[in-house]
XYZ file of C-alpha atoms in Angstrom:
240
model
C 0.000 0.000 0.000
C 1.395 3.379 -1.022
C 1.682 6.316 1.351
C -1.158 8.016 -0.509
C -3.463 5.077 0.138
C -5.210 4.308 3.369
C -7.072 6.494 5.832
C -6.176 10.038 6.794
C -6.470 11.396 10.309
C -9.654 13.197 9.301
C -11.139 9.968 7.941
C -10.388 8.238 11.232
C -12.027 11.097 13.139
C -15.214 10.808 11.094
C -15.231 7.042 11.563
C -14.734 7.397 15.318
C -17.482 10.008 15.591
C -19.917 7.800 13.675
C -19.082 4.869 15.939
C -19.521 7.057 19.033
C -22.837 8.431 17.789
C -24.224 4.939 17.211
C -23.074 3.878 20.665
C -24.541 6.851 22.502
C -27.753 6.878 20.467
C -28.230 3.241 21.466
C -27.875 4.162 25.139
C -30.191 7.146 24.832
C -32.931 5.726 22.636
C -32.855 1.928 22.740
C -32.116 1.232 26.395
C -35.289 2.999 27.675
C -37.447 0.714 25.522
C -36.313 -2.227 27.607
C -36.756 -0.356 30.857
C -40.231 1.022 30.246
C -41.985 -1.462 27.955
C -43.185 -5.046 28.355
C -41.817 -7.623 25.906
C -39.775 -4.925 24.138
C -39.036 -5.295 20.446
C -37.858 -3.056 17.617
C -39.253 -4.006 14.214
C -39.889 -7.510 15.529
C -36.345 -7.926 16.885
C -35.656 -8.374 20.585
C -34.538 -5.006 21.890
C -31.395 -6.336 23.559
C -30.150 -7.702 20.231
C -30.511 -4.210 18.799
C -28.892 -2.788 21.923
C -25.928 -5.154 21.738
C -25.456 -4.430 18.056
C -25.407 -0.667 18.652
C -22.994 -0.911 21.574
C -20.695 -3.234 19.621
C -20.574 -0.860 16.666
C -19.583 1.828 19.145
C -16.451 0.009 20.304
C -14.264 1.554 17.592
C -14.586 5.091 18.864
C -12.359 5.093 21.942
C -9.414 3.141 20.451
C -9.340 5.441 17.430
C -9.535 8.577 19.569
C -6.691 7.271 21.755
C -4.583 6.592 18.678
C -5.286 10.048 17.251
C -4.468 11.626 20.606
C -1.012 10.054 20.486
C -0.544 11.152 16.880
C -1.576 14.667 17.871
C 0.853 14.645 20.790
C 3.792 13.927 18.507
C 2.774 16.289 15.717
C 1.189 19.304 17.392
C 3.140 22.541 17.439
C 1.716 23.514 20.795
C 1.261 20.787 23.392
C 0.196 23.275 26.047
C -2.688 24.480 23.908
C -3.744 20.927 23.061
C -3.756 19.972 26.742
C -5.691 23.134 27.576
C -8.316 22.264 24.977
C -8.691 18.743 26.354
C -9.217 20.115 29.869
C -11.645 22.781 28.660
C -13.860 20.308 26.845
C -13.636 17.890 29.751
C -15.314 20.573 31.854
C -17.827 21.511 29.156
C -18.777 17.879 28.554
C -19.356 16.786 32.133
C -22.987 17.886 32.502
C -24.077 16.442 29.114
C -22.228 13.211 29.959
C -23.859 12.901 33.375
C -27.305 13.671 31.999
C -27.075 10.912 29.421
C -25.282 8.196 31.352
C -25.943 8.965 35.017
C -29.393 10.600 34.748
C -28.426 13.606 36.861
C -26.851 17.005 36.279
C -23.569 16.261 38.046
C -22.424 12.888 39.326
C -19.265 12.531 41.358
C -18.828 8.821 40.610
C -18.126 9.055 36.868
C -16.278 11.488 34.586
C -16.416 11.903 30.818
C -13.844 10.606 28.346
C -12.086 13.955 27.893
C -10.700 13.545 31.409
C -9.214 10.201 30.365
C -7.706 11.737 27.245
C -6.286 14.668 29.225
C -4.692 12.363 31.802
C -3.282 10.200 29.022
C -1.902 13.248 27.230
C -0.239 14.389 30.446
C 1.199 10.904 30.872
C 2.697 11.031 27.379
C 4.192 14.419 28.161
C 5.867 13.058 31.279
C 7.006 9.886 29.529
C 8.819 11.844 26.818
C 10.002 14.735 28.987
C 13.739 15.201 28.567
C 15.910 15.829 31.585
C 13.453 14.395 34.091
C 14.541 11.649 36.470
C 13.122 8.259 35.524
C 12.028 7.741 39.123
C 10.112 11.019 39.089
C 8.560 9.994 35.782
C 7.403 6.697 37.255
C 5.996 8.454 40.305
C 4.007 10.937 38.222
C 2.792 8.288 35.775
C 1.557 6.129 38.648
C -0.164 9.162 40.221
C -1.933 9.944 36.944
C -3.028 6.316 36.629
C -4.403 6.358 40.158
C -6.252 9.588 39.349
C -7.890 7.961 36.317
C -8.961 5.062 38.526
C -10.160 6.849 41.656
C -11.894 9.699 39.827
C -13.475 7.072 37.553
C -12.722 8.795 34.292
C -14.437 7.013 31.406
C -12.587 3.734 30.709
C -10.637 4.506 33.928
C -7.124 3.066 34.321
C -7.519 0.780 31.322
C -8.016 3.710 28.964
C -5.105 5.618 30.474
C -2.776 2.640 30.056
C -3.929 2.085 26.471
C -2.909 5.652 25.607
C 0.506 5.145 27.199
C 0.899 1.894 25.264
C 0.234 3.675 21.981
C 2.764 6.322 22.996
C 5.373 3.790 24.101
C 5.434 1.956 20.784
C 4.877 4.994 18.573
C 8.487 5.054 17.271
C 7.843 1.693 15.598
C 5.271 3.352 13.352
C 2.966 1.071 11.400
C 4.186 -2.179 12.919
C 2.948 -1.159 16.361
C -0.639 -0.439 15.404
C -1.951 -3.995 15.301
C -0.427 -5.435 18.506
C -0.863 -2.204 20.461
C -4.570 -2.037 19.659
C -5.102 -5.725 20.340
C -3.289 -5.548 23.676
C -4.535 -2.129 24.774
C -8.203 -2.793 24.090
C -8.515 -6.424 25.060
C -10.924 -5.243 27.755
C -13.267 -3.997 25.021
C -13.589 -7.476 23.556
C -13.564 -8.434 19.901
C -15.204 -5.256 18.664
C -12.781 -2.992 20.500
C -9.744 -4.915 19.310
C -11.070 -4.901 15.734
C -10.360 -1.149 15.684
C -6.823 -2.227 14.807
C -8.015 -2.506 11.190
C -8.782 1.184 10.470
C -5.877 2.238 12.714
C -3.468 0.003 10.791
C -4.447 1.616 7.505
C -3.801 5.151 8.748
C -1.506 6.733 6.157
C 0.110 9.342 8.404
C -1.617 12.272 6.734
C -3.843 14.765 8.473
C -6.352 15.051 5.643
C -8.728 17.895 4.863
C -10.948 18.743 7.818
C -13.478 20.778 5.875
C -14.845 22.070 9.182
C -13.761 24.471 11.940
C -10.870 23.211 14.071
C -12.920 22.689 17.215
C -15.793 20.857 15.531
C -14.404 17.479 16.568
C -14.000 18.637 20.150
C -17.443 20.223 20.325
C -19.171 17.259 18.710
C -18.864 15.270 21.935
C -20.810 17.521 24.358
C -23.199 18.790 21.674
C -24.317 15.368 20.472
C -24.764 14.223 24.083
C -27.049 17.178 24.776
C -29.056 16.559 21.612
C -29.522 12.896 22.488
C -30.657 13.858 25.983
C -33.234 16.225 24.481
C -34.488 13.630 21.998
C -34.745 11.023 24.748
C -36.742 13.444 26.896
C -39.100 14.293 24.018
C -39.733 10.590 23.333
C -39.819 9.128 26.825
C -40.508 12.116 29.029
C -39.207 12.723 32.546
C -39.113 9.010 33.375
C -35.994 8.688 31.236
C -33.999 10.785 33.709
């Protein structure tokens, strides 16, 4: 396969967003059918089969976003700004995330995926920081991992470690994509590990965005809010 072939970073972003939308739409719109209807079916199909299908199709999103985060870390001109943006959207996304998944405005037992990405980005920064003692690096990396676990960021410690794994093997370029994805997302099962296929065919090019820079950041909280609204319009207050 030539360098020009394969998937660009923008193509991977669109693929990840589609996967994420299917996953979250399944949670918002399919799950309540089971909870509030007797003998639930969708077009004659048992609702949990539809639910499982939607959740499985959503397993590509997080691995791809982790991979793109690592690519962004190594190619961005301004790591401070990228980290700032991750933290900003972590804050902006928390209420929409809690409304959809925790059925309350703010829940202290679960944090959205931007917190996981921010902690992983910080871990990469420490891991590749020149002039820092290796013992201090280990201490900070462990502290960040514990933070991802105890604050229950989405995908918790497993997601944090998967990001570090991508970063650790990044110098090996294309060879690392298959084993790193398989190992890092074993906890996501077959569908999560199968994200190694689009990741493997990444061609190293950014690709044409065709949209404002922050569209891909804003998509996360905005689509969560829209799904919450649609769920409320369909199922009413009982869905919260």
